[in-house]
Amino acid sequence: MNKYILFLIGLLSVMTSCKDKNEVSMPIDGIMIENYDSYGKKISVNEVYSKNSSEKKYENLKIGDTIDLAFTSTVNAVCKAKGCWMRVALKDDKEAMVKFKEYGFFVPKDIENDTVIVQGKAFVSEVSIEEQRHYARDAGKSEDQINTITTPKKTYSFIADGVLIKKQ
């Protein structure tokens, strides 16, 4: 009887350790996540869209609409002050402005041109002149560049609850 209990305990230990290992290396839609550093909540979707496919999702949204989405893209810009936002590439030179849910986490400030996977809520919004200028200052733009911002802008927005950044 004691040998049977010890065998079960050993078997459960092996199964538990294998489970953790599999979670680390399990692909998400063909992407091996052990090649990424994780920020925020763990990515927990089965399908990750490309930047081209995610742009199509945005095209169908109106101001006020929100959808759950996970997609992979390239970082075009990141907040140089503290990593509190980033702009990621979409199809045809379009971008999505990514902020982090409840400022619960930040990303490194040196990830421009890095590959990321973001998971969260996609929506379309209108960004005021003041907010655009604030982001331009955070990105290190010159005062001349900042002063060229003179109209509100419709933008693709994203609140990420989890971000994966591809390791270099």
PDB file of N, CA, C and O in Angstrom, residues 79-128:
ATOM      1  N   CYS A  79       7.187  55.022 -25.656  1.00  0.00           N
ATOM      2  CA  CYS A  79       7.371  56.147 -24.738  1.00  0.00           C
ATOM      3  C   CYS A  79       8.796  56.125 -24.193  1.00  0.00           C
ATOM      4  O   CYS A  79       9.219  55.139 -23.592  1.00  0.00           O
ATOM      5  N   LYS A  80       9.527  57.216 -24.418  1.00  0.00           N
ATOM      6  CA  LYS A  80      10.907  57.305 -23.956  1.00  0.00           C
ATOM      7  C   LYS A  80      10.987  57.704 -22.484  1.00  0.00           C
ATOM      8  O   LYS A  80      12.038  57.573 -21.863  1.00  0.00           O
ATOM      9  N   ALA A  81       9.879  58.186 -21.915  1.00  0.00           N
ATOM     10  CA  ALA A  81       9.881  58.596 -20.511  1.00  0.00           C
ATOM     11  C   ALA A  81       9.858  57.386 -19.579  1.00  0.00           C
ATOM     12  O   ALA A  81      10.649  57.296 -18.648  1.00  0.00           O
ATOM     13  N   LYS A  82       8.918  56.430 -19.834  1.00  0.00           N
ATOM     14  CA  LYS A  82       8.841  55.271 -18.941  1.00  0.00           C
ATOM     15  C   LYS A  82       8.308  54.001 -19.584  1.00  0.00           C
ATOM     16  O   LYS A  82       8.033  53.030 -18.891  1.00  0.00           O
ATOM     17  N   GLY A  83       8.122  53.971 -20.890  1.00  0.00           N
ATOM     18  CA  GLY A  83       7.619  52.769 -21.555  1.00  0.00           C
ATOM     19  C   GLY A  83       6.139  52.543 -21.328  1.00  0.00           C
ATOM     20  O   GLY A  83       5.671  51.415 -21.315  1.00  0.00           O
ATOM     21  N   CYS A  84       5.373  53.631 -21.186  1.00  0.00           N
ATOM     22  CA  CYS A  84       3.958  53.528 -20.832  1.00  0.00           C
ATOM     23  C   CYS A  84       3.027  53.427 -22.041  1.00  0.00           C
ATOM     24  O   CYS A  84       1.814  53.289 -21.864  1.00  0.00           O
ATOM     25  N   TRP A  85       3.546  53.487 -23.245  1.00  0.00           N
ATOM     26  CA  TRP A  85       2.756  53.278 -24.469  1.00  0.00           C
ATOM     27  C   TRP A  85       3.707  52.882 -25.593  1.00  0.00           C
ATOM     28  O   TRP A  85       4.922  53.067 -25.491  1.00  0.00           O
ATOM     29  N   MET A  86       3.125  52.354 -26.655  1.00  0.00           N
ATOM     30  CA  MET A  86       3.913  52.090 -27.871  1.00  0.00           C
ATOM     31  C   MET A  86       2.982  52.181 -29.072  1.00  0.00           C
ATOM     32  O   MET A  86       1.766  52.034 -28.943  1.00  0.00           O
ATOM     33  N   ARG A  87       3.544  52.486 -30.218  1.00  0.00           N
ATOM     34  CA  ARG A  87       2.804  52.457 -31.478  1.00  0.00           C
ATOM     35  C   ARG A  87       3.338  51.287 -32.281  1.00  0.00           C
ATOM     36  O   ARG A  87       4.553  51.145 -32.448  1.00  0.00           O
ATOM     37  N   VAL A  88       2.403  50.448 -32.764  1.00  0.00           N
ATOM     38  CA  VAL A  88       2.805  49.274 -33.530  1.00  0.00           C
ATOM     39  C   VAL A  88       2.277  49.372 -34.953  1.00  0.00           C
ATOM     40  O   VAL A  88       1.232  49.969 -35.210  1.00  0.00           O
ATOM     41  N   ALA A  89       3.018  48.774 -35.869  1.00  0.00           N
ATOM     42  CA  ALA A  89       2.696  48.840 -37.293  1.00  0.00           C
ATOM     43  C   ALA A  89       1.486  47.980 -37.629  1.00  0.00           C
ATOM     44  O   ALA A  89       1.304  46.899 -37.087  1.00  0.00           O
ATOM     45  N   LEU A  90       0.681  48.498 -38.541  1.00  0.00           N
ATOM     46  CA  LEU A  90      -0.392  47.743 -39.176  1.00  0.00           C
ATOM     47  C   LEU A  90      -0.142  47.804 -40.677  1.00  0.00           C
ATOM     48  O   LEU A  90       0.858  48.354 -41.137  1.00  0.00           O
ATOM     49  N   LYS A  91      -1.062  47.292 -41.440  1.00  0.00           N
ATOM     50  CA  LYS A  91      -0.939  47.270 -42.902  1.00  0.00           C
ATOM     51  C   LYS A  91      -0.941  48.697 -43.472  1.00  0.00           C
ATOM     52  O   LYS A  91      -1.578  49.587 -42.936  1.00  0.00           O
ATOM     53  N   ASP A  92      -0.245  48.888 -44.593  1.00  0.00           N
ATOM     54  CA  ASP A  92      -0.259  50.143 -45.363  1.00  0.00           C
ATOM     55  C   ASP A  92       0.114  51.368 -44.535  1.00  0.00           C
ATOM     56  O   ASP A  92      -0.564  52.389 -44.568  1.00  0.00           O
ATOM     57  N   ASP A  93       1.194  51.296 -43.776  1.00  0.00           N
ATOM     58  CA  ASP A  93       1.702  52.421 -42.992  1.00  0.00           C
ATOM     59  C   ASP A  93       0.737  52.917 -41.916  1.00  0.00           C
ATOM     60  O   ASP A  93       0.889  54.033 -41.424  1.00  0.00           O
ATOM     61  N   LYS A  94      -0.263  52.140 -41.559  1.00  0.00           N
ATOM     62  CA  LYS A  94      -1.151  52.509 -40.452  1.00  0.00           C
ATOM     63  C   LYS A  94      -0.547  51.976 -39.166  1.00  0.00           C
ATOM     64  O   LYS A  94       0.308  51.089 -39.179  1.00  0.00           O
ATOM     65  N   GLU A  95      -0.987  52.531 -38.040  1.00  0.00           N
ATOM     66  CA  GLU A  95      -0.469  52.143 -36.739  1.00  0.00           C
ATOM     67  C   GLU A  95      -1.615  51.980 -35.742  1.00  0.00           C
ATOM     68  O   GLU A  95      -2.690  52.540 -35.929  1.00  0.00           O
ATOM     69  N   ALA A  96      -1.333  51.250 -34.677  1.00  0.00           N
ATOM     70  CA  ALA A  96      -2.231  51.177 -33.524  1.00  0.00           C
ATOM     71  C   ALA A  96      -1.475  51.729 -32.322  1.00  0.00           C
ATOM     72  O   ALA A  96      -0.305  51.396 -32.111  1.00  0.00           O
ATOM     73  N   MET A  97      -2.147  52.589 -31.565  1.00  0.00           N
ATOM     74  CA  MET A  97      -1.590  53.141 -30.330  1.00  0.00           C
ATOM     75  C   MET A  97      -1.922  52.170 -29.209  1.00  0.00           C
ATOM     76  O   MET A  97      -3.089  51.913 -28.935  1.00  0.00           O
ATOM     77  N   VAL A  98      -0.892  51.614 -28.580  1.00  0.00           N
ATOM     78  CA  VAL A  98      -1.074  50.614 -27.534  1.00  0.00           C
ATOM     79  C   VAL A  98      -0.748  51.231 -26.180  1.00  0.00           C
ATOM     80  O   VAL A  98       0.342  51.769 -25.986  1.00  0.00           O
ATOM     81  N   LYS A  99      -1.716  51.157 -25.274  1.00  0.00           N
ATOM     82  CA  LYS A  99      -1.499  51.524 -23.870  1.00  0.00           C
ATOM     83  C   LYS A  99      -1.701  50.263 -23.055  1.00  0.00           C
ATOM     84  O   LYS A  99      -2.199  49.262 -23.557  1.00  0.00           O
ATOM     85  N   PHE A 100      -1.341  50.322 -21.785  1.00  0.00           N
ATOM     86  CA  PHE A 100      -1.354  49.130 -20.954  1.00  0.00           C
ATOM     87  C   PHE A 100      -2.430  49.229 -19.882  1.00  0.00           C
ATOM     88  O   PHE A 100      -2.551  50.270 -19.226  1.00  0.00           O
ATOM     89  N   LYS A 101      -3.192  48.168 -19.748  1.00  0.00           N
ATOM     90  CA  LYS A 101      -4.376  48.143 -18.899  1.00  0.00           C
ATOM     91  C   LYS A 101      -4.069  48.688 -17.508  1.00  0.00           C
ATOM     92  O   LYS A 101      -3.212  48.162 -16.798  1.00  0.00           O
ATOM     93  N   GLU A 102      -4.776  49.755 -17.167  1.00  0.00           N
ATOM     94  CA  GLU A 102      -4.685  50.392 -15.848  1.00  0.00           C
ATOM     95  C   GLU A 102      -3.246  50.732 -15.458  1.00  0.00           C
ATOM     96  O   GLU A 102      -2.905  50.735 -14.284  1.00  0.00           O
ATOM     97  N   TYR A 103      -2.394  51.000 -16.440  1.00  0.00           N
ATOM     98  CA  TYR A 103      -0.966  51.259 -16.212  1.00  0.00           C
ATOM     99  C   TYR A 103      -0.370  50.215 -15.270  1.00  0.00           C
ATOM    100  O   TYR A 103       0.504  50.506 -14.457  1.00  0.00           O
ATOM    101  N   GLY A 104      -0.836  48.970 -15.415  1.00  0.00           N
ATOM    102  CA  GLY A 104      -0.389  47.877 -14.559  1.00  0.00           C
ATOM    103  C   GLY A 104       1.004  47.374 -14.879  1.00  0.00           C
ATOM    104  O   GLY A 104       1.603  46.653 -14.089  1.00  0.00           O
ATOM    105  N   PHE A 105       1.527  47.729 -16.031  1.00  0.00           N
ATOM    106  CA  PHE A 105       2.877  47.332 -16.417  1.00  0.00           C
ATOM    107  C   PHE A 105       3.357  48.273 -17.507  1.00  0.00           C
ATOM    108  O   PHE A 105       2.573  49.009 -18.104  1.00  0.00           O
ATOM    109  N   PHE A 106       4.660  48.276 -17.726  1.00  0.00           N
ATOM    110  CA  PHE A 106       5.280  49.058 -18.782  1.00  0.00           C
ATOM    111  C   PHE A 106       6.202  48.144 -19.581  1.00  0.00           C
ATOM    112  O   PHE A 106       6.533  47.046 -19.131  1.00  0.00           O
ATOM    113  N   VAL A 107       6.616  48.604 -20.744  1.00  0.00           N
ATOM    114  CA  VAL A 107       7.552  47.850 -21.573  1.00  0.00           C
ATOM    115  C   VAL A 107       8.889  48.582 -21.598  1.00  0.00           C
ATOM    116  O   VAL A 107       8.955  49.770 -21.281  1.00  0.00           O
ATOM    117  N   PRO A 108       9.959  47.902 -21.985  1.00  0.00           N
ATOM    118  CA  PRO A 108      11.260  48.584 -22.088  1.00  0.00           C
ATOM    119  C   PRO A 108      11.205  49.746 -23.081  1.00  0.00           C
ATOM    120  O   PRO A 108      10.425  49.721 -24.034  1.00  0.00           O
ATOM    121  N   LYS A 109      12.047  50.739 -22.854  1.00  0.00           N
ATOM    122  CA  LYS A 109      12.029  51.951 -23.678  1.00  0.00           C
ATOM    123  C   LYS A 109      12.868  51.823 -24.950  1.00  0.00           C
ATOM    124  O   LYS A 109      12.908  52.753 -25.749  1.00  0.00           O
ATOM    125  N   ASP A 110      13.501  50.682 -25.144  1.00  0.00           N
ATOM    126  CA  ASP A 110      14.406  50.510 -26.284  1.00  0.00           C
ATOM    127  C   ASP A 110      13.948  49.408 -27.230  1.00  0.00           C
ATOM    128  O   ASP A 110      14.756  48.688 -27.807  1.00  0.00           O
ATOM    129  N   ILE A 111      12.636  49.272 -27.439  1.00  0.00           N
ATOM    130  CA  ILE A 111      12.125  48.153 -28.238  1.00  0.00           C
ATOM    131  C   ILE A 111      11.649  48.553 -29.634  1.00  0.00           C
ATOM    132  O   ILE A 111      10.980  47.758 -30.293  1.00  0.00           O
ATOM    133  N   GLU A 112      11.996  49.744 -30.091  1.00  0.00           N
ATOM    134  CA  GLU A 112      11.614  50.126 -31.449  1.00  0.00           C
ATOM    135  C   GLU A 112      12.170  49.113 -32.447  1.00  0.00           C
ATOM    136  O   GLU A 112      13.301  48.653 -32.303  1.00  0.00           O
ATOM    137  N   ASN A 113      11.344  48.751 -33.412  1.00  0.00           N
ATOM    138  CA  ASN A 113      11.642  47.764 -34.445  1.00  0.00           C
ATOM    139  C   ASN A 113      11.624  46.319 -33.949  1.00  0.00           C
ATOM    140  O   ASN A 113      11.873  45.410 -34.732  1.00  0.00           O
ATOM    141  N   ASP A 114      11.322  46.094 -32.669  1.00  0.00           N
ATOM    142  CA  ASP A 114      11.213  44.730 -32.149  1.00  0.00           C
ATOM    143  C   ASP A 114       9.844  44.146 -32.501  1.00  0.00           C
ATOM    144  O   ASP A 114       8.875  44.870 -32.714  1.00  0.00           O
ATOM    145  N   THR A 115       9.774  42.821 -32.522  1.00  0.00           N
ATOM    146  CA  THR A 115       8.523  42.114 -32.780  1.00  0.00           C
ATOM    147  C   THR A 115       7.799  41.889 -31.461  1.00  0.00           C
ATOM    148  O   THR A 115       8.417  41.462 -30.475  1.00  0.00           O
ATOM    149  N   VAL A 116       6.497  42.186 -31.445  1.00  0.00           N
ATOM    150  CA  VAL A 116       5.687  42.008 -30.246  1.00  0.00           C
ATOM    151  C   VAL A 116       4.412  41.244 -30.576  1.00  0.00           C
ATOM    152  O   VAL A 116       3.976  41.207 -31.733  1.00  0.00           O
ATOM    153  N   ILE A 117       3.830  40.667 -29.554  1.00  0.00           N
ATOM    154  CA  ILE A 117       2.482  40.119 -29.611  1.00  0.00           C
ATOM    155  C   ILE A 117       1.710  40.829 -28.509  1.00  0.00           C
ATOM    156  O   ILE A 117       2.170  40.870 -27.358  1.00  0.00           O
ATOM    157  N   VAL A 118       0.584  41.419 -28.858  1.00  0.00           N
ATOM    158  CA  VAL A 118      -0.247  42.111 -27.868  1.00  0.00           C
ATOM    159  C   VAL A 118      -1.594  41.412 -27.778  1.00  0.00           C
ATOM    160  O   VAL A 118      -2.119  40.917 -28.771  1.00  0.00           O
ATOM    161  N   GLN A 119      -2.127  41.372 -26.573  1.00  0.00           N
ATOM    162  CA  GLN A 119      -3.454  40.799 -26.342  1.00  0.00           C
ATOM    163  C   GLN A 119      -4.258  41.795 -25.536  1.00  0.00           C
ATOM    164  O   GLN A 119      -3.760  42.362 -24.569  1.00  0.00           O
ATOM    165  N   GLY A 120      -5.496  42.035 -25.955  1.00  0.00           N
ATOM    166  CA  GLY A 120      -6.334  42.965 -25.213  1.00  0.00           C
ATOM    167  C   GLY A 120      -7.546  43.401 -26.011  1.00  0.00           C
ATOM    168  O   GLY A 120      -8.133  42.616 -26.749  1.00  0.00           O
ATOM    169  N   LYS A 121      -7.881  44.686 -25.868  1.00  0.00           N
ATOM    170  CA  LYS A 121      -9.071  45.266 -26.489  1.00  0.00           C
ATOM    171  C   LYS A 121      -8.668  46.266 -27.571  1.00  0.00           C
ATOM    172  O   LYS A 121      -7.924  47.201 -27.311  1.00  0.00           O
ATOM    173  N   ALA A 122      -9.190  46.045 -28.766  1.00  0.00           N
ATOM    174  CA  ALA A 122      -8.958  46.956 -29.889  1.00  0.00           C
ATOM    175  C   ALA A 122     -10.169  47.864 -30.038  1.00  0.00           C
ATOM    176  O   ALA A 122     -11.310  47.410 -29.879  1.00  0.00           O
ATOM    177  N   PHE A 123      -9.937  49.138 -30.347  1.00  0.00           N
ATOM    178  CA  PHE A 123     -11.020  50.082 -30.559  1.00  0.00           C
ATOM    179  C   PHE A 123     -10.513  51.258 -31.380  1.00  0.00           C
ATOM    180  O   PHE A 123      -9.313  51.432 -31.564  1.00  0.00           O
ATOM    181  N   VAL A 124     -11.447  52.040 -31.887  1.00  0.00           N
ATOM    182  CA  VAL A 124     -11.123  53.240 -32.653  1.00  0.00           C
ATOM    183  C   VAL A 124     -11.469  54.435 -31.775  1.00  0.00           C
ATOM    184  O   VAL A 124     -12.506  54.447 -31.117  1.00  0.00           O
ATOM    185  N   SER A 125     -10.594  55.442 -31.764  1.00  0.00           N
ATOM    186  CA  SER A 125     -10.850  56.625 -30.952  1.00  0.00           C
ATOM    187  C   SER A 125     -10.410  57.875 -31.701  1.00  0.00           C
ATOM    188  O   SER A 125      -9.753  57.794 -32.732  1.00  0.00           O
ATOM    189  N   GLU A 126     -10.813  59.007 -31.153  1.00  0.00           N
ATOM    190  CA  GLU A 126     -10.353  60.279 -31.687  1.00  0.00           C
ATOM    191  C   GLU A 126      -9.408  60.885 -30.664  1.00  0.00           C
ATOM    192  O   GLU A 126      -9.756  61.002 -29.482  1.00  0.00           O
ATOM    193  N   VAL A 127      -8.218  61.255 -31.109  1.00  0.00           N
ATOM    194  CA  VAL A 127      -7.188  61.786 -30.224  1.00  0.00           C
ATOM    195  C   VAL A 127      -7.129  63.299 -30.393  1.00  0.00           C
ATOM    196  O   VAL A 127      -6.976  63.810 -31.510  1.00  0.00           O
ATOM    197  N   SER A 128      -7.243  64.010 -29.274  1.00  0.00           N
ATOM    198  CA  SER A 128      -7.229  65.471 -29.299  1.00  0.00           C
ATOM    199  C   SER A 128      -5.847  66.002 -29.691  1.00  0.00           C
ATOM    200  O   SER A 128      -4.845  65.277 -29.633  1.00  0.00           O
TER     201      SER A 128
END
